[in-house]
């Protein structure tokens, strides 16, 4: 996104470096084929250190090693997250990254047919849209969630609207999407080809465990509704006999996995833990900016692709301003 925006000024020459191959694999353009990209030549194939609270398991952390980076292996997902996510960034010292400030960049990067013009763009390069033909199982799941007491408006309505109903036990209420546990990434060599030590510190915070236990119960309630009857068989994991919180917590020790959206290794802000300032400039270095998911002070309550593209849009304006370049 940054290279595309900066090159709109005909006076500018932009060098785009990518250590991986071109994004020509057909699986990249097929959302359902994303599992085939894991461990392939377009994946760095990172893994975590053993996680003591998940049975010493080593978890895969796929990262894109191709033109487009991890956005090319993300199953073409596009979700912004909640307005409160970005307001939270600003509260953590990322001045100018509150929702009102980033909304124009979300709008600028997209074209959405029949979208609310106050919220959606109509002249951008991205064309996000719902699936043209959702699967019967997807429809059944929405019907089941509605039957279980979860309002459909929580899925489809713009999340910033004050009239939006968000029940306390909603199956999309950030359960395990915004973990409280914090990990580390440590370099072990000056050789960039040597993988870092990645320790996400899964389930270190009790609140994460409580949310996941709650999520299991919510999933069970949804699965038990009539719309999913034709799809439903016996419960395999954690098993219908595992009902007590203690048993569910034990299951989480070996049944927890990752959803492959790590952020924050170069978090922006003003405190001692910040790596970049709100202008995305690396602290202590001249002429160097970082503009990807690593600068997020906290993960958004959705996949990170859309937010990362927005960061690129905003970064392009910052660079233009610094170098007195003309926008499109």
CSV table of C-alpha atoms in Angstrom, one decimal:
chain,number,residue,atom,x,y,z
A,1,UNK,CA,0.0,0.0,0.0
A,2,UNK,CA,2.8,2.5,0.9
A,3,UNK,CA,4.7,1.8,-2.3
A,4,UNK,CA,1.5,2.2,-4.4
A,5,UNK,CA,0.5,5.5,-2.7
A,6,UNK,CA,4.0,7.1,-2.9
A,7,UNK,CA,4.4,6.2,-6.5
A,8,UNK,CA,1.3,8.2,-7.4
A,9,UNK,CA,3.6,11.2,-7.4
A,10,UNK,CA,5.4,11.0,-10.7
A,11,UNK,CA,8.5,12.7,-9.2
A,12,UNK,CA,9.1,9.8,-6.8
A,13,UNK,CA,11.0,6.6,-7.4
A,14,UNK,CA,10.1,3.8,-5.0
A,15,UNK,CA,12.2,0.6,-4.4
A,16,UNK,CA,10.1,-2.3,-3.0
A,17,UNK,CA,12.2,-5.1,-1.6
A,18,UNK,CA,10.7,-8.5,-0.8
A,19,UNK,CA,12.9,-11.5,0.2
A,20,UNK,CA,10.3,-14.0,-0.9
A,21,UNK,CA,9.0,-15.0,-4.4
A,22,UNK,CA,6.2,-13.3,-6.3
A,23,UNK,CA,2.7,-13.9,-5.2
A,24,UNK,CA,1.8,-16.2,-8.1
A,25,UNK,CA,0.7,-19.4,-6.4
A,26,UNK,CA,-2.9,-20.1,-7.3
A,27,UNK,CA,-3.7,-21.0,-3.7
A,28,UNK,CA,-3.2,-17.3,-2.7
A,29,UNK,CA,-6.2,-16.3,-4.7
A,30,UNK,CA,-8.5,-19.1,-3.4
A,31,UNK,CA,-9.6,-18.3,0.2
A,32,UNK,CA,-10.4,-22.0,1.0
A,33,UNK,CA,-6.9,-23.0,-0.1
A,34,UNK,CA,-5.0,-21.1,2.6
A,35,UNK,CA,-4.1,-24.3,4.6
A,36,UNK,CA,-2.0,-25.4,1.6
A,37,UNK,CA,0.2,-22.3,2.0
A,38,UNK,CA,1.3,-23.2,5.5
A,39,UNK,CA,4.8,-24.7,5.4
A,40,UNK,CA,5.2,-23.8,1.7
A,41,UNK,CA,7.8,-21.7,0.0
A,42,UNK,CA,5.7,-18.6,0.8
A,43,UNK,CA,5.7,-19.2,4.6
A,44,UNK,CA,8.5,-18.4,6.9
A,45,UNK,CA,7.2,-21.3,9.0
A,46,UNK,CA,8.0,-19.8,12.4
A,47,UNK,CA,7.2,-21.8,15.5
A,48,UNK,CA,6.9,-20.8,19.2
A,49,UNK,CA,9.0,-22.0,22.0
A,50,UNK,CA,7.2,-24.8,24.0
A,51,UNK,CA,4.3,-23.3,25.9
A,52,UNK,CA,4.1,-24.5,29.5
A,53,UNK,CA,0.4,-23.8,29.8
A,54,UNK,CA,-0.6,-25.7,26.7
A,55,UNK,CA,1.1,-29.0,27.5
A,56,UNK,CA,4.6,-27.8,26.3
A,57,UNK,CA,3.2,-27.7,22.8
A,58,UNK,CA,5.1,-25.9,20.0
A,59,UNK,CA,2.6,-23.7,18.0
A,60,UNK,CA,3.0,-22.9,14.3
A,61,UNK,CA,3.2,-19.1,13.5
A,62,UNK,CA,2.8,-18.8,9.7
A,63,UNK,CA,4.1,-15.6,8.3
A,64,UNK,CA,4.0,-14.6,4.7
A,65,UNK,CA,7.2,-14.9,2.7
A,66,UNK,CA,6.0,-13.5,-0.6
A,67,UNK,CA,5.0,-10.3,-2.2
A,68,UNK,CA,2.2,-8.9,0.0
A,69,UNK,CA,3.6,-10.6,3.1
A,70,UNK,CA,1.1,-12.2,5.5
A,71,UNK,CA,-1.8,-10.6,3.7
A,72,UNK,CA,-1.2,-13.1,0.8
A,73,UNK,CA,-1.7,-16.1,3.1
A,74,UNK,CA,-4.6,-14.7,5.1
A,75,UNK,CA,-7.5,-16.4,3.2
A,76,UNK,CA,-8.5,-13.0,1.8
A,77,UNK,CA,-10.1,-12.0,5.1
A,78,UNK,CA,-11.2,-8.3,5.6
A,79,UNK,CA,-12.5,-7.2,9.0
A,80,UNK,CA,-11.8,-3.8,10.6
A,81,UNK,CA,-12.4,-4.7,14.2
A,82,UNK,CA,-14.2,-2.5,16.8
A,83,UNK,CA,-14.0,1.3,17.0
A,84,UNK,CA,-12.9,0.8,20.7
A,85,UNK,CA,-9.8,-1.1,19.5
A,86,UNK,CA,-8.4,2.1,17.9
A,87,UNK,CA,-9.5,4.4,20.7
A,88,UNK,CA,-7.6,2.0,23.0
A,89,UNK,CA,-4.5,2.5,20.9
A,90,UNK,CA,-4.7,6.3,21.5
A,91,UNK,CA,-5.2,5.7,25.2
A,92,UNK,CA,-2.0,3.7,25.2
A,93,UNK,CA,0.0,6.6,23.7
A,94,UNK,CA,-0.6,6.2,20.0
A,95,UNK,CA,-1.8,9.8,19.4
A,96,UNK,CA,-3.7,10.2,16.2
A,97,UNK,CA,-4.7,6.6,15.9
A,98,UNK,CA,-8.2,6.8,17.6
A,99,UNK,CA,-11.1,5.5,15.5
A,100,UNK,CA,-12.2,9.0,14.3
A,101,UNK,CA,-8.6,9.6,13.0
A,102,UNK,CA,-8.2,6.2,11.3
A,103,UNK,CA,-11.7,6.0,9.7
A,104,UNK,CA,-10.8,8.2,6.8
A,105,UNK,CA,-8.0,5.8,5.9
A,106,UNK,CA,-10.3,2.8,6.1
A,107,UNK,CA,-12.6,4.6,3.8
A,108,UNK,CA,-9.9,5.7,1.4
A,109,UNK,CA,-8.5,2.2,0.8
A,110,UNK,CA,-11.8,0.5,-0.2
A,111,UNK,CA,-14.7,0.6,-2.6
A,112,UNK,CA,-17.9,-0.9,-1.1
A,113,UNK,CA,-21.0,-0.9,-3.2
A,114,UNK,CA,-24.1,0.4,-1.5
A,115,UNK,CA,-22.1,1.1,1.7
A,116,UNK,CA,-22.9,3.8,4.2
A,117,UNK,CA,-20.8,6.7,2.8
A,118,UNK,CA,-20.1,8.0,6.4
A,119,UNK,CA,-18.3,4.6,7.1
A,120,UNK,CA,-17.4,3.0,3.8
A,121,UNK,CA,-15.3,4.1,0.9
A,122,UNK,CA,-16.3,4.3,-2.8
A,123,UNK,CA,-13.1,5.0,-4.6
A,124,UNK,CA,-10.4,2.8,-3.1
A,125,UNK,CA,-8.3,-0.1,-4.5
A,126,UNK,CA,-9.7,-2.7,-2.2
A,127,UNK,CA,-13.2,-4.2,-2.9
A,128,UNK,CA,-14.3,-6.1,0.3
A,129,UNK,CA,-17.6,-7.8,0.1
A,130,UNK,CA,-19.4,-10.7,1.8
A,131,UNK,CA,-19.2,-14.1,0.2
A,132,UNK,CA,-21.5,-14.2,-2.9
A,133,UNK,CA,-22.8,-17.6,-2.0
A,134,UNK,CA,-22.4,-18.5,1.7
A,135,UNK,CA,-22.3,-22.2,2.5
A,136,UNK,CA,-25.4,-23.8,4.0
A,137,UNK,CA,-23.4,-24.5,7.1
A,138,UNK,CA,-22.6,-20.8,7.5
A,139,UNK,CA,-26.2,-19.9,7.2
A,140,UNK,CA,-27.2,-22.6,9.7
A,141,UNK,CA,-24.6,-21.3,12.1
A,142,UNK,CA,-26.0,-17.7,12.0
A,143,UNK,CA,-29.5,-19.1,12.5
A,144,UNK,CA,-28.3,-21.2,15.4
A,145,UNK,CA,-26.7,-18.3,17.1
A,146,UNK,CA,-29.8,-16.3,16.7
A,147,UNK,CA,-31.8,-19.2,18.1
A,148,UNK,CA,-29.4,-19.2,21.0
A,149,UNK,CA,-30.2,-15.7,21.9
A,150,UNK,CA,-27.5,-13.8,20.0
A,151,UNK,CA,-28.9,-11.0,17.9
A,152,UNK,CA,-28.0,-11.0,14.2
A,153,UNK,CA,-27.4,-7.3,14.3
A,154,UNK,CA,-24.3,-7.9,16.4
A,155,UNK,CA,-22.8,-9.6,13.4
A,156,UNK,CA,-23.9,-7.3,10.6
A,157,UNK,CA,-24.4,-3.8,12.1
A,158,UNK,CA,-21.6,-1.3,12.2
A,159,UNK,CA,-20.0,-1.8,15.5
A,160,UNK,CA,-19.7,1.8,16.5
A,161,UNK,CA,-23.4,2.5,16.6
A,162,UNK,CA,-24.7,3.1,20.1
A,163,UNK,CA,-27.9,1.2,19.4
A,164,UNK,CA,-26.0,-2.0,18.8
A,165,UNK,CA,-26.9,-4.8,21.2
A,166,UNK,CA,-23.9,-6.6,22.5
A,167,UNK,CA,-25.0,-9.2,25.0
A,168,UNK,CA,-22.6,-10.2,27.8
A,169,UNK,CA,-22.3,-13.8,26.5
A,170,UNK,CA,-22.2,-13.0,22.8
A,171,UNK,CA,-20.2,-15.5,20.9
A,172,UNK,CA,-18.4,-12.7,19.1
A,173,UNK,CA,-17.8,-10.5,22.1
A,174,UNK,CA,-14.0,-10.6,21.9
A,175,UNK,CA,-13.8,-13.9,23.7
A,176,UNK,CA,-10.1,-14.9,23.2
A,177,UNK,CA,-9.8,-12.5,20.3
A,178,UNK,CA,-8.0,-9.9,22.5
A,179,UNK,CA,-6.0,-11.9,25.0
A,180,UNK,CA,-4.6,-10.3,28.1
A,181,UNK,CA,-1.4,-12.5,28.2
A,182,UNK,CA,1.7,-10.9,26.8
A,183,UNK,CA,4.7,-12.6,25.3
A,184,UNK,CA,8.1,-11.8,23.9
A,185,UNK,CA,10.1,-12.1,20.8
A,186,UNK,CA,13.9,-12.2,21.2
A,187,UNK,CA,16.7,-12.2,18.6
A,188,UNK,CA,19.3,-14.9,19.1
A,189,UNK,CA,21.6,-13.9,16.3
A,190,UNK,CA,22.7,-11.0,14.1
A,191,UNK,CA,22.0,-13.2,11.2
A,192,UNK,CA,18.5,-12.3,9.9
A,193,UNK,CA,18.1,-15.8,8.6
A,194,UNK,CA,18.1,-17.3,12.1
A,195,UNK,CA,14.5,-17.4,13.5
A,196,UNK,CA,13.9,-15.5,16.7
A,197,UNK,CA,12.7,-17.0,19.9
A,198,UNK,CA,8.9,-16.5,19.9
A,199,UNK,CA,7.2,-16.9,23.3
A,200,UNK,CA,3.5,-15.8,23.2
A,201,UNK,CA,3.1,-16.8,26.8
A,202,UNK,CA,-0.3,-18.4,26.1
A,203,UNK,CA,-2.8,-18.5,29.0
A,204,UNK,CA,-0.5,-16.7,31.4
A,205,UNK,CA,-3.4,-14.5,32.5
A,206,UNK,CA,-6.4,-16.1,34.3
A,207,UNK,CA,-8.8,-13.9,32.4
A,208,UNK,CA,-7.9,-15.6,29.1
A,209,UNK,CA,-8.6,-19.0,30.6
A,210,UNK,CA,-12.0,-17.8,32.0
A,211,UNK,CA,-12.9,-16.4,28.6
A,212,UNK,CA,-12.1,-19.6,26.8
A,213,UNK,CA,-14.1,-21.7,29.3
A,214,UNK,CA,-17.0,-19.3,28.7
A,215,UNK,CA,-16.5,-19.7,24.9
A,216,UNK,CA,-16.8,-23.4,25.1
A,217,UNK,CA,-20.1,-23.1,26.9
A,218,UNK,CA,-21.4,-20.6,24.4
A,219,UNK,CA,-20.3,-22.8,21.5
A,220,UNK,CA,-22.1,-25.8,23.1
A,221,UNK,CA,-25.3,-23.7,23.5
A,222,UNK,CA,-25.2,-22.7,19.9
A,223,UNK,CA,-24.5,-26.2,18.7
A,224,UNK,CA,-27.5,-27.5,20.6
A,225,UNK,CA,-30.0,-25.4,18.8
A,226,UNK,CA,-32.4,-26.7,16.1
A,227,UNK,CA,-30.8,-25.0,13.1
A,228,UNK,CA,-27.7,-27.1,13.5
A,229,UNK,CA,-29.5,-30.4,14.1
A,230,UNK,CA,-28.8,-31.8,10.7
A,231,UNK,CA,-25.1,-31.0,11.1
A,232,UNK,CA,-24.7,-32.2,14.6
A,233,UNK,CA,-23.3,-35.4,15.9
A,234,UNK,CA,-21.7,-36.3,19.2
A,235,UNK,CA,-19.3,-33.8,20.9
A,236,UNK,CA,-15.8,-35.0,20.3
A,237,UNK,CA,-13.8,-32.4,22.2
A,238,UNK,CA,-13.7,-31.7,25.1
A,239,UNK,CA,-16.4,-34.3,25.4
A,240,UNK,CA,-20.0,-34.1,26.7
A,241,UNK,CA,-19.0,-35.5,30.1
A,242,UNK,CA,-16.5,-32.6,30.7
A,243,UNK,CA,-18.7,-30.0,32.3
A,244,UNK,CA,-17.0,-28.6,35.3
A,245,UNK,CA,-14.8,-25.6,35.0
A,246,UNK,CA,-11.9,-27.6,36.3
A,247,UNK,CA,-12.2,-30.2,33.6
A,248,UNK,CA,-12.6,-27.5,30.9
A,249,UNK,CA,-9.4,-25.7,32.2
A,250,UNK,CA,-7.6,-29.1,32.0
A,251,UNK,CA,-8.8,-29.5,28.4
A,252,UNK,CA,-7.4,-26.0,27.5
A,253,UNK,CA,-4.0,-27.1,28.6
A,254,UNK,CA,-3.7,-29.3,25.6
A,255,UNK,CA,-6.5,-28.2,23.4
A,256,UNK,CA,-5.5,-24.6,22.9
A,257,UNK,CA,-4.1,-23.4,19.5
A,258,UNK,CA,-3.3,-20.1,17.8
A,259,UNK,CA,-5.2,-18.2,15.1
A,260,UNK,CA,-2.0,-16.8,13.5
A,261,UNK,CA,-2.4,-13.0,13.9
A,262,UNK,CA,0.4,-11.9,16.2
A,263,UNK,CA,1.1,-8.2,16.6
A,264,UNK,CA,3.0,-5.7,18.7
A,265,UNK,CA,6.6,-6.6,18.4
A,266,UNK,CA,7.4,-3.0,17.4
A,267,UNK,CA,4.5,-1.4,19.3
A,268,UNK,CA,4.0,2.4,18.9
A,269,UNK,CA,3.4,4.7,21.8
A,270,UNK,CA,5.2,7.0,24.2
A,271,UNK,CA,6.3,4.7,27.1
A,272,UNK,CA,9.4,2.7,27.8
A,273,UNK,CA,8.1,-0.3,25.9
A,274,UNK,CA,7.4,1.6,22.7
A,275,UNK,CA,9.6,0.8,19.6
A,276,UNK,CA,8.1,3.4,17.3
A,277,UNK,CA,6.4,6.8,17.9
A,278,UNK,CA,2.9,7.6,16.7
A,279,UNK,CA,4.5,8.8,13.4
A,280,UNK,CA,5.8,5.2,13.0
A,281,UNK,CA,9.4,6.4,13.3
A,282,UNK,CA,11.8,3.9,15.1
A,283,UNK,CA,12.9,5.5,18.3
A,284,UNK,CA,16.6,6.1,18.4
A,285,UNK,CA,17.0,5.8,14.6
A,286,UNK,CA,16.9,8.3,11.8
A,287,UNK,CA,15.0,7.8,8.5
A,288,UNK,CA,13.5,4.5,9.5
A,289,UNK,CA,9.8,3.8,9.9
A,290,UNK,CA,7.8,0.5,10.5
A,291,UNK,CA,4.3,0.2,9.1
A,292,UNK,CA,2.8,-3.2,9.6
A,293,UNK,CA,0.9,-5.2,12.3
A,294,UNK,CA,4.0,-5.1,14.5
A,295,UNK,CA,3.3,-1.5,15.4
A,296,UNK,CA,-0.2,-2.2,16.9
A,297,UNK,CA,-0.1,-1.5,20.7
A,298,UNK,CA,-2.8,-4.1,21.1
A,299,UNK,CA,-4.4,-6.6,18.8
A,300,UNK,CA,-7.7,-5.6,17.2
A,301,UNK,CA,-10.8,-7.8,17.8
A,302,UNK,CA,-10.7,-9.2,14.3
A,303,UNK,CA,-8.2,-10.5,11.8
A,304,UNK,CA,-5.4,-8.0,11.3
A,305,UNK,CA,-5.3,-7.6,7.5
A,306,UNK,CA,-7.6,-4.7,7.1
A,307,UNK,CA,-6.1,-2.8,10.0
A,308,UNK,CA,-2.6,-3.4,8.6
A,309,UNK,CA,-3.6,-2.0,5.2
A,310,UNK,CA,-5.0,1.0,7.0
A,311,UNK,CA,-1.7,1.5,8.8
A,312,UNK,CA,0.0,1.6,5.3
A,313,UNK,CA,-2.5,4.2,4.1
A,314,UNK,CA,-1.8,6.4,7.1
A,315,UNK,CA,2.0,5.9,6.9
A,316,UNK,CA,2.0,7.0,3.2
A,317,UNK,CA,0.5,10.4,4.3
A,318,UNK,CA,3.1,10.7,7.0
A,319,UNK,CA,5.9,10.1,4.5
A,320,UNK,CA,4.4,12.5,2.0
A,321,UNK,CA,4.2,15.2,4.7
A,322,UNK,CA,7.8,14.6,5.7
A,323,UNK,CA,9.1,14.9,2.2
A,324,UNK,CA,6.6,17.4,0.8
A,325,UNK,CA,5.2,14.9,-1.7
A,326,UNK,CA,1.9,15.4,-3.5
A,327,UNK,CA,-1.0,13.1,-2.8
A,328,UNK,CA,-3.1,11.6,-5.6
